[in-house]
Short mmCIF file of C-alpha atoms in Angstrom, two decimals:
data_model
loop_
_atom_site.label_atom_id
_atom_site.label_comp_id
_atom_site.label_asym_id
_atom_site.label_seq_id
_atom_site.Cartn_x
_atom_site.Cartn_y
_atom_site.Cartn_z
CA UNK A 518 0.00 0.00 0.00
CA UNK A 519 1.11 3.30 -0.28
CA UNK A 520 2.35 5.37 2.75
CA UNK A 521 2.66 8.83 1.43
CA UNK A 522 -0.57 11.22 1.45
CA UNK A 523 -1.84 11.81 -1.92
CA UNK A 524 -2.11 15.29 -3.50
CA UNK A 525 -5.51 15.26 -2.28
CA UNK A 526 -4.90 14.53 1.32
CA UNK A 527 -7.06 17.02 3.91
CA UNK A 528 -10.33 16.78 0.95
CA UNK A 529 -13.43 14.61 2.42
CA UNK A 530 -15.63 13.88 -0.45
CA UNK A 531 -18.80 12.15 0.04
CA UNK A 532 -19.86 9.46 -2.30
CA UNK A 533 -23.34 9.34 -2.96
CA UNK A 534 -23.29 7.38 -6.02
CA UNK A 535 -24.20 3.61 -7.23
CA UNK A 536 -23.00 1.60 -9.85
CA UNK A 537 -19.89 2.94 -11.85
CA UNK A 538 -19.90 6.20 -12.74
CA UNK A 539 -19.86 8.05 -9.75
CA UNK A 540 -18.01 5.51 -7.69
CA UNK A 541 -15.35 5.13 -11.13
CA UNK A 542 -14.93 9.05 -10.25
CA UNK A 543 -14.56 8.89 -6.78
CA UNK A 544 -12.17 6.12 -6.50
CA UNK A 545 -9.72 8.32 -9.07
CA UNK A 546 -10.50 10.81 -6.32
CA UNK A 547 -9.84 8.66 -3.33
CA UNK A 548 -6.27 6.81 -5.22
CA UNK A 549 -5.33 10.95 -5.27
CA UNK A 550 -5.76 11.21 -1.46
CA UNK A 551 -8.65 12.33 -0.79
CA UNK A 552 -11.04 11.01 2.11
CA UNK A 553 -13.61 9.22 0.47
CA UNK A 554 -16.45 7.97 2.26
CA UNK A 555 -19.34 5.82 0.15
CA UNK A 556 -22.92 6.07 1.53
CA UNK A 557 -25.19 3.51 0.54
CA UNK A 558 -28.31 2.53 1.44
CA UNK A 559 -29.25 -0.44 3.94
CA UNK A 560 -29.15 -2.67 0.99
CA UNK A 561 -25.78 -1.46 -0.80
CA UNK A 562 -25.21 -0.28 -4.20
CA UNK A 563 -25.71 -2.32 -7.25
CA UNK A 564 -22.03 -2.71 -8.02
CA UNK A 565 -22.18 -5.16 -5.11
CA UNK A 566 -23.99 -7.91 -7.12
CA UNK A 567 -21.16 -8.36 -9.56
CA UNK A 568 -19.89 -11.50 -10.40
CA UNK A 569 -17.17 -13.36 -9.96
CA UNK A 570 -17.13 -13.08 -6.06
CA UNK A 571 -16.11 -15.10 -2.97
CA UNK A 572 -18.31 -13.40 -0.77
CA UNK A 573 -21.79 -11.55 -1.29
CA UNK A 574 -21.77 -8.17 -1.71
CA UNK A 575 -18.11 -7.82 -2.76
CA UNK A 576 -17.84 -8.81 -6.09
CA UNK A 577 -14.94 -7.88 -8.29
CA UNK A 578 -16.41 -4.68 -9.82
CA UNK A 579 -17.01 -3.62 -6.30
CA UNK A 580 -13.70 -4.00 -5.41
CA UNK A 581 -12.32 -2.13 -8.04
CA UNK A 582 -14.11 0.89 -7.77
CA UNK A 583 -14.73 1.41 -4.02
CA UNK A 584 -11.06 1.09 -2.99
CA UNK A 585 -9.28 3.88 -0.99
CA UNK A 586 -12.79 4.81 0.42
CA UNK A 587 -14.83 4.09 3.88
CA UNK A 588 -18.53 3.19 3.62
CA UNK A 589 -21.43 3.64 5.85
CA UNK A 590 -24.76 2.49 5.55
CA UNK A 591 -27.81 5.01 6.10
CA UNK A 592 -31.38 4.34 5.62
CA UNK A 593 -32.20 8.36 4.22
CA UNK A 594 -35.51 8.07 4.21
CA UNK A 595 -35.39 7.51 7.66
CA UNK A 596 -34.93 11.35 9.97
CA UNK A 597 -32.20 9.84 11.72
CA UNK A 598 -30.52 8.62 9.01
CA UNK A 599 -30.71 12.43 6.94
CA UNK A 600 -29.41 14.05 10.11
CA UNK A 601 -26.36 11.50 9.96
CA UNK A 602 -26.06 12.53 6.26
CA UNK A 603 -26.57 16.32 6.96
CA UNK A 604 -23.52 16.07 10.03
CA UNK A 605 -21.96 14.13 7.69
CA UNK A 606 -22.29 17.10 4.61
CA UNK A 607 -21.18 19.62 7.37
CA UNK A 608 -17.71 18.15 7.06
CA UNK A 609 -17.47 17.69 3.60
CA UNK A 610 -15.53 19.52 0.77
CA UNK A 611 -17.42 17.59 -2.25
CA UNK A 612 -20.29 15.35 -2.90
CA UNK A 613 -20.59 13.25 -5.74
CA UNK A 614 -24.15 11.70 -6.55
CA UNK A 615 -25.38 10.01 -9.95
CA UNK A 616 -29.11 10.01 -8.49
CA UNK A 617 -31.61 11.63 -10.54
CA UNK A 618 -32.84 15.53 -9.31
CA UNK A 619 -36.30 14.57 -8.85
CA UNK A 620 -35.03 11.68 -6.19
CA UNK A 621 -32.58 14.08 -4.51
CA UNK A 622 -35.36 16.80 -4.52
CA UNK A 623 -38.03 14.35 -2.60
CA UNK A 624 -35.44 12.99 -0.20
CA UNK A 625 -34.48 16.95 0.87
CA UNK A 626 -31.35 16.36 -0.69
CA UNK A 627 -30.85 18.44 -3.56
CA UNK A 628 -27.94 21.43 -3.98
CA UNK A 629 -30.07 24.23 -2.43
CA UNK A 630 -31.06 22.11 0.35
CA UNK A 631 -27.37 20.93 1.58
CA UNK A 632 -25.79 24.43 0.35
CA UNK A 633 -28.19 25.80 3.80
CA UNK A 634 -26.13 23.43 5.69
CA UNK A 635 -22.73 23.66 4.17
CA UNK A 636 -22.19 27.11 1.76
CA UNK A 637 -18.58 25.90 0.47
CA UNK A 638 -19.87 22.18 -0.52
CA UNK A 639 -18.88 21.81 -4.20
CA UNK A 640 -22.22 19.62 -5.22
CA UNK A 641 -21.65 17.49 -8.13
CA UNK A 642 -24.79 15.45 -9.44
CA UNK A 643 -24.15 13.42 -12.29
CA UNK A 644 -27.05 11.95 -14.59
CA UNK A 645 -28.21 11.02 -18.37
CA UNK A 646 -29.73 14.41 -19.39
CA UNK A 647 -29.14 18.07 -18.14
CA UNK A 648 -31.25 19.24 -14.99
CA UNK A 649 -33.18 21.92 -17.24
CA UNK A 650 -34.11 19.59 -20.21
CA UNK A 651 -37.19 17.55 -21.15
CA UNK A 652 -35.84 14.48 -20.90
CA UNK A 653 -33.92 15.63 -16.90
CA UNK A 654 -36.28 12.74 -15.49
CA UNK A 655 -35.24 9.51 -17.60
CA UNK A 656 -33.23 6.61 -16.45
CA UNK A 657 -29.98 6.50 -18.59
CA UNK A 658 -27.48 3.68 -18.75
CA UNK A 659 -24.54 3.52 -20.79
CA UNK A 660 -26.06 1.60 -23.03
CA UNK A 661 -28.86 4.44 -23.55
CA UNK A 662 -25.73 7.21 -23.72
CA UNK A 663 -24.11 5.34 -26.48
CA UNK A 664 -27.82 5.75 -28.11
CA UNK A 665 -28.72 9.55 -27.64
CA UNK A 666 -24.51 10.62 -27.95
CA UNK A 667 -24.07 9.26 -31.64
CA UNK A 668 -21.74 6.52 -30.17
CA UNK A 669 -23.97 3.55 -31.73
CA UNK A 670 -24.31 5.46 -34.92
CA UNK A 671 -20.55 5.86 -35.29
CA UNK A 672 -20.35 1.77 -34.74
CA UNK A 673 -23.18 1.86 -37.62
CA UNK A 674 -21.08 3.55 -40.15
CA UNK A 675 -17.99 1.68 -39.00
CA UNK A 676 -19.63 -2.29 -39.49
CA UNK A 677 -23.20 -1.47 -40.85
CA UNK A 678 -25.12 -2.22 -38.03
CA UNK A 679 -25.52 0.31 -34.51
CA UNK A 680 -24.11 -1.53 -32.03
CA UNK A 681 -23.00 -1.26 -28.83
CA UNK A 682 -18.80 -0.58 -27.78
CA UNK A 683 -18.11 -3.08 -25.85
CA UNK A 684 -16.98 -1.41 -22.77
CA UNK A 685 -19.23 1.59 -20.84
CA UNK A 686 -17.66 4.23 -22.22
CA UNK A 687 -19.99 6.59 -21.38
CA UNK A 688 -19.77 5.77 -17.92
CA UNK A 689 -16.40 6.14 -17.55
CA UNK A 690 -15.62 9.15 -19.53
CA UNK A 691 -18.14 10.85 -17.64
CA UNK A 692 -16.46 9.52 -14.66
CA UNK A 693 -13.50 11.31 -15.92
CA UNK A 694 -15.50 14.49 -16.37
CA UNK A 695 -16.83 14.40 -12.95
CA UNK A 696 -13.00 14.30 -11.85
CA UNK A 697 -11.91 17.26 -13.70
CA UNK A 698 -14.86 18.91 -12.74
CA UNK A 699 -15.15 18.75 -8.75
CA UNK A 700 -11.03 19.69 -8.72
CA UNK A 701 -11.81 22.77 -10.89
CA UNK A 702 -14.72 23.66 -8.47
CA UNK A 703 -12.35 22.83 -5.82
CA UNK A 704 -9.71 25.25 -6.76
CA UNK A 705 -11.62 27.69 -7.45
CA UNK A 706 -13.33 27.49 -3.80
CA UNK A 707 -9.83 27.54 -2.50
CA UNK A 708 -9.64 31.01 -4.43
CA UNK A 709 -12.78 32.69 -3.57
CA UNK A 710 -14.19 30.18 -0.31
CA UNK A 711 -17.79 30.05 -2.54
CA UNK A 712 -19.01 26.60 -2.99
CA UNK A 713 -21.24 25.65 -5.91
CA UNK A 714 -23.07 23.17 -8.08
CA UNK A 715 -20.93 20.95 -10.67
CA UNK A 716 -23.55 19.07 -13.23
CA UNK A 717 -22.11 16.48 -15.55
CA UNK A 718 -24.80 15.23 -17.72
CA UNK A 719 -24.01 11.92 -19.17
CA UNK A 720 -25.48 12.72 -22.85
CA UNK A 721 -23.79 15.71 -22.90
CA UNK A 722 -20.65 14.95 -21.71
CA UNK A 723 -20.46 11.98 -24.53
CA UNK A 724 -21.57 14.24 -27.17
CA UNK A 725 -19.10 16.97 -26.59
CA UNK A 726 -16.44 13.47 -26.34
CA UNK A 727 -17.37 12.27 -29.85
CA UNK A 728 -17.93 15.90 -31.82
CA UNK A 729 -13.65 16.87 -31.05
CA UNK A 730 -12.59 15.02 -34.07
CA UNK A 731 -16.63 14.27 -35.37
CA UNK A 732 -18.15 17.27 -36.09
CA UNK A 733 -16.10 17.76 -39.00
CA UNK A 734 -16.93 19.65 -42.02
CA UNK A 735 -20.23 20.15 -39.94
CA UNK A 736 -17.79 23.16 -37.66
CA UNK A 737 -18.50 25.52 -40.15
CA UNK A 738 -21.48 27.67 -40.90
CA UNK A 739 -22.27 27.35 -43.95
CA UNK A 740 -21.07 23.64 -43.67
CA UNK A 741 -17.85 22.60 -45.49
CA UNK A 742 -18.77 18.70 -45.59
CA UNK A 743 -20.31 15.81 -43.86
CA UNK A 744 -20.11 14.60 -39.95
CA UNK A 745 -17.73 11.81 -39.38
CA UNK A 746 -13.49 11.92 -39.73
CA UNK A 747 -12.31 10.44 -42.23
CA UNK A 748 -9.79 8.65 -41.15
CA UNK A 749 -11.72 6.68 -38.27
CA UNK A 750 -14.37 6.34 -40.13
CA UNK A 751 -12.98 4.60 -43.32
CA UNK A 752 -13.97 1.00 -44.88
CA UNK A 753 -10.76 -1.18 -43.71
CA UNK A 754 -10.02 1.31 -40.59
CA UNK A 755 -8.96 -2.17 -38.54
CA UNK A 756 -6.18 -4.40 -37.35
CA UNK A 757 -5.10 -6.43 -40.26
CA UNK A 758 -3.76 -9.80 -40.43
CA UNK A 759 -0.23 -11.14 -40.59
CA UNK A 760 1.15 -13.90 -41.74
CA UNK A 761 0.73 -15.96 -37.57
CA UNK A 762 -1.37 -13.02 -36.01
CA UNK A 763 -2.83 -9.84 -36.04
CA UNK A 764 -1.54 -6.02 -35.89
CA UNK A 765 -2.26 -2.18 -36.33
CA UNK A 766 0.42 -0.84 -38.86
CA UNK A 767 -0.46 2.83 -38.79
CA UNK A 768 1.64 4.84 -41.36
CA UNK A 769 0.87 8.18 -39.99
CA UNK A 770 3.01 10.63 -42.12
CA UNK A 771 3.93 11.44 -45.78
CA UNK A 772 7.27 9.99 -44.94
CA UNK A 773 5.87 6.56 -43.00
CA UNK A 774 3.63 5.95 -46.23
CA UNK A 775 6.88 6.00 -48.40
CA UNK A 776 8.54 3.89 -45.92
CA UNK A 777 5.98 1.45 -45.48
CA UNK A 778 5.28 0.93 -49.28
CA UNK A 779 9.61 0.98 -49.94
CA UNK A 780 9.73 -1.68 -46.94
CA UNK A 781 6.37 -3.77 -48.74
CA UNK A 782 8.44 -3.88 -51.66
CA UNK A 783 5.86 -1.18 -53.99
CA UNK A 784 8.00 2.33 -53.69
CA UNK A 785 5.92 3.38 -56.55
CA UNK A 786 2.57 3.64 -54.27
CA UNK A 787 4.31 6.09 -52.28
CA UNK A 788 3.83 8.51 -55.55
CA UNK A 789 0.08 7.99 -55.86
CA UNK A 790 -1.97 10.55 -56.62
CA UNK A 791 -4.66 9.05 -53.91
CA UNK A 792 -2.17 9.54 -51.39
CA UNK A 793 -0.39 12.83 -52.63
CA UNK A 794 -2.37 15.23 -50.59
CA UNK A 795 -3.81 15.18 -47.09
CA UNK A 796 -6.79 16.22 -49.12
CA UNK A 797 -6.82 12.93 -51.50
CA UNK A 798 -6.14 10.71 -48.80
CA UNK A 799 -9.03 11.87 -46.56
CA UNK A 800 -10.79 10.86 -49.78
CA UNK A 801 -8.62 7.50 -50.22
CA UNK A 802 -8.26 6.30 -46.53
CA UNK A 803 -10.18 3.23 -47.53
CA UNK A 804 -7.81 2.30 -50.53
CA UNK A 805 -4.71 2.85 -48.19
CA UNK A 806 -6.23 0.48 -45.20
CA UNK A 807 -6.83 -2.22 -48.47
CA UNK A 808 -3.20 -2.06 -49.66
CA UNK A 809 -1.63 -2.19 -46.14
CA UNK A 810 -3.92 -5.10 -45.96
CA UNK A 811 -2.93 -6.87 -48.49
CA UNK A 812 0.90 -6.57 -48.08
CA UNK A 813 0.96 -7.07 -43.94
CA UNK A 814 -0.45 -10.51 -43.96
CA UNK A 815 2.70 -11.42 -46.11
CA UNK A 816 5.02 -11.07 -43.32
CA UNK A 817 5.16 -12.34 -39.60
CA UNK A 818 3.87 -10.08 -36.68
CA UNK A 819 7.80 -10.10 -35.32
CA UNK A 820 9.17 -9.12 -38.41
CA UNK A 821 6.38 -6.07 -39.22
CA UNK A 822 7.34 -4.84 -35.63
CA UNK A 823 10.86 -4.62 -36.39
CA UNK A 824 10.39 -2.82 -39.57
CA UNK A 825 8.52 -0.55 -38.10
CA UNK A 826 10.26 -0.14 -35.08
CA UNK A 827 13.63 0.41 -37.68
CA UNK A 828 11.13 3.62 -39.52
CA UNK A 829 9.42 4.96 -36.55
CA UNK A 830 6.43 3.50 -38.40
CA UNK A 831 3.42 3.77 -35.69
CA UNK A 832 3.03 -0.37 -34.27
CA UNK A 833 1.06 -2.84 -32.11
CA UNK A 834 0.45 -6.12 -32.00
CA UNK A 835 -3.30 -6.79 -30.97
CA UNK A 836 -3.39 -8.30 -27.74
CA UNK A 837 -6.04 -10.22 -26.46
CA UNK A 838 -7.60 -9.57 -23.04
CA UNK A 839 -5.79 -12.60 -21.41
CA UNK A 840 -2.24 -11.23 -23.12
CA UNK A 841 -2.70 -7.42 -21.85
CA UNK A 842 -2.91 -8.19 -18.81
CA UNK A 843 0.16 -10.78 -18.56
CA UNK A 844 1.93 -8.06 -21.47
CA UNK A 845 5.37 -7.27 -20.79
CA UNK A 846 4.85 -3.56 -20.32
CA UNK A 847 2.19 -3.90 -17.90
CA UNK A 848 3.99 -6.36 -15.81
CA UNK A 849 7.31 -3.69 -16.49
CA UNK A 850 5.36 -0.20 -15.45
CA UNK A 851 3.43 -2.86 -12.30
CA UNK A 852 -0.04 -1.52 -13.12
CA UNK A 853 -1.39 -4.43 -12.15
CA UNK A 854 -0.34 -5.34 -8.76
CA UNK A 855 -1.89 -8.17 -6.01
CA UNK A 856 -2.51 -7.15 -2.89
CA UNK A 857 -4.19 -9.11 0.07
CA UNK A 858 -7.59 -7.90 0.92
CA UNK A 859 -8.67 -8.62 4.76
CA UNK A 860 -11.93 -10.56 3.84
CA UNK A 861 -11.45 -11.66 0.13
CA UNK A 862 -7.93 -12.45 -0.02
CA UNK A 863 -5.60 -12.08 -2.95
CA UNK A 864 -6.74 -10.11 -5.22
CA UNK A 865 -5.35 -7.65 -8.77
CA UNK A 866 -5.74 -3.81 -8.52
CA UNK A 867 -5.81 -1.82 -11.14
CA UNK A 868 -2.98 0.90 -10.54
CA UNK A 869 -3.34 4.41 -10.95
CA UNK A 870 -2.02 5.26 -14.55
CA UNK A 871 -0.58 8.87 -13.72
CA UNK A 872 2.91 9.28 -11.55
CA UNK A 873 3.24 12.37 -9.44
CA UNK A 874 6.80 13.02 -8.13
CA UNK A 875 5.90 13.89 -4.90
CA UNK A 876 2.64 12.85 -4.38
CA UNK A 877 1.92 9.63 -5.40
CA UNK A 878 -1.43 7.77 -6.35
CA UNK A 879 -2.10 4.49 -5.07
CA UNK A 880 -3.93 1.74 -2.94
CA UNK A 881 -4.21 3.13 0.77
CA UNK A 882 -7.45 1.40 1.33
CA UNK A 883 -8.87 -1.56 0.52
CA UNK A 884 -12.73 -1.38 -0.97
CA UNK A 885 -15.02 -1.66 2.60
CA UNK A 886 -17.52 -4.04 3.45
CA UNK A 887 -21.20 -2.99 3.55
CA UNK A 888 -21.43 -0.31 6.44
CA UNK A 889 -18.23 -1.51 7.63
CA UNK A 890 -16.89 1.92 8.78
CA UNK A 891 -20.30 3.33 10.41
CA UNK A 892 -19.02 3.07 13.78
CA UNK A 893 -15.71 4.87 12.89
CA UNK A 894 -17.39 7.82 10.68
CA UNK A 895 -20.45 8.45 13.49
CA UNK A 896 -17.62 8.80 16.23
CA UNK A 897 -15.66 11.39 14.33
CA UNK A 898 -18.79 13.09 14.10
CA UNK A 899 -18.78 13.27 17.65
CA UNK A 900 -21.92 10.56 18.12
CA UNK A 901 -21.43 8.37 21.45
CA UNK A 902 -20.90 4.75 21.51
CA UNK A 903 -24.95 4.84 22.87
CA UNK A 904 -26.09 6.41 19.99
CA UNK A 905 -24.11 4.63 17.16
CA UNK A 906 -25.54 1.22 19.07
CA UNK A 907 -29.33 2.51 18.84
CA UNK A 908 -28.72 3.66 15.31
CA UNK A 909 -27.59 0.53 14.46
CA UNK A 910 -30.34 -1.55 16.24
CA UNK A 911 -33.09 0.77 14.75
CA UNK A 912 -31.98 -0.09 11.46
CA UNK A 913 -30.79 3.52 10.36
CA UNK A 914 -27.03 2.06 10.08
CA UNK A 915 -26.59 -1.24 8.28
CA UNK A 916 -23.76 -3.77 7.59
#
């Protein structure tokens, strides 16, 4: 584990979020230092159901995103469980919460309502569709982002049919956005001491993700072409085949395409009009992915990655899932590590992927039990050992 205090250290941010992209966020927040501690309610978040486990409730998404954090258990419906809560927000720098406004709203838990309690909270509420919009009320999954952001369209023009990516990418870029945005909020509360309320809505956020490169000749007014880059969104735009495996050979530049084609043995392509201009090849992408098709599955993975290694010719071999995580740079760089969890044993964390010089990122807590820290939290709120124990046996606490 690591011993030195994160860059975050002194921040309490209070996790009010369920399944993974609030708790995604907060965990990047809690690996950075900061105190992290995970309400749920009696019955625990949904992230607690994943499978593979060895024990209920701690399954191996759960213990992957709730690590570095404490969790307690309140029933908020329940007055003694808000008042916990509401001592519990006095405390706080940040909240975090994916639940929808109208739920927050009902439960006297929305920004203007904990803002009377704590004026420098930095509120962050997370959710499919902004707070102001028609649609603020619907459920959204990632599934459902991918849908309303364009995501499944771009998978349509890329293999014909809309389909999902399969990883929840909206999710966890949005997790990244809710990052970015509670430090800025932070800082800027250092500056000025005002508190205020961070939305990240999930549509949004994965619209704004996919338009950067997307939007196209669509940036101008009048337009200047379609949607869609070229580039990514090319017939052929894949790994291709080698002669015992697959790769991506990415010539990049002018001078990597006359490379490549000098090194495949056809140093007249390299003087193809199709490919003369950055212009003609936006228009030819789809010929270029065909011919370094047909001339990488003539050679051995090994020998490609030499030759392009040799021309600073842009390489990979495609790894499977089981060969990532055994790769040699990953077991080089130790971002996955093992570490020995109190309950479930041995288990693989995922290591931060960003290296501060002073202030390192890393495993300081292992992901908590159900309620397991109620008793600790309630007494730094200054509860006695009487009233933790009748929380508890009222049912307001859980674990």
């Amino acid at each position: 584990m690591t011993e030195n205090r994160g860059a975050l250290d002194g921040i309490r941010i209070i996790d009010l979020s369920t399944v993974v992209m609030g708790p995604y966020a907060t965990q990047i927040l809690g690996d950075l230092g900061a105190d992290v501690i995970k309400v749920e309610a009696p019955a625990g978040d949904m992230s607690r159901l994943s499978t593979p486990a060895r024990n209920a409730g701690m399954g191996a998404l759960a213990l992957n995103v709730n690590r570095n954090k404490r969790a307690i258990a309140l029933d908020l419906k329940r007055p003694q469980g808000k008042q916990v809560f509401l001592d519990l927000v006095r405390t706080a720098d940040a909240l975090v919460t994916n639940m929808r406004p109208g739920a927050l709203t009902r439960l006297g838990l929305g920004y203007e309502d904990l803002a009377a309690v704590n004026p420098n909270l930095v509120y962050c509420n997370a959710q499919g569709f902004r707070s102001d919009s028609s649609l603020a009320g619907r459920a959204a999954y990632d599934e459902i982002v991918q849908a309303t952001s364009g995501t499944a369209d771009l998978m349509r023009r890329a293999t014909g049919t809309p389909t999902y990516m399969p990883t929840i990418l909206g999710d966890k870029v949005s997790g990244l956005t809710i990052v970015y945005a509670v430090l800025a909020a932070l800082l800027h509360r250092q500056r000025t001491g005002e508190g205020q309320r961070v939305e990240v809505p999930m549509t949004d956020t994965m619209l704004a993700f996919n338009l950067v490169e997307h939007l196209a000749g669509r940036t101008f007014e009048p337009a200047q072409g379609l949607l869609g880059f070229p580039r990514s969104l090319a017939p052929g735009h894949r790994a291709v085949r080698t002669a015992d495996g697959w790769a991506c050979i990415l010539p990049y530049s002018r001078e990597n395409l006359l490379d490549f084609f000098t090194e495949a043995g056809a140093p007249e392509l390299a003087e193809d009009p199709r490919f003369g201009t950055a212009e003609s090849l936006a228009e030819h992408f789809g010929d270029l992915y065909e011919l370094i098709e047909k001339f990488a599955v003539r050679r051995a993975t090994a020998d490609w990655e030499a030759a392009c290694a040799r021309l600073s010719i842009p390489f990979a071999p495609v790894l499977d899932l089981d060969q990532v995580t055994e790769d040699g740079y990953v077991r080089e760089v130790g971002l996955l590590e093992t570490a020995e969890h109190p309950t479930e044993g041995a288990y693989r964390v995922i290591g931060s992927p960003v290296r501060f010089s002073a202030t390192p990122a890393g495993l300081r807590r292992h992901a908590p039990r159900l309620g397991q820290d109620n008793d600790e939290v309630l007494a730094e709120l200054g509860y006695p050992p009487e009233q933790r124990r009748a929380l508890a046996e009222n049912g307001v606490t859980a674990s």
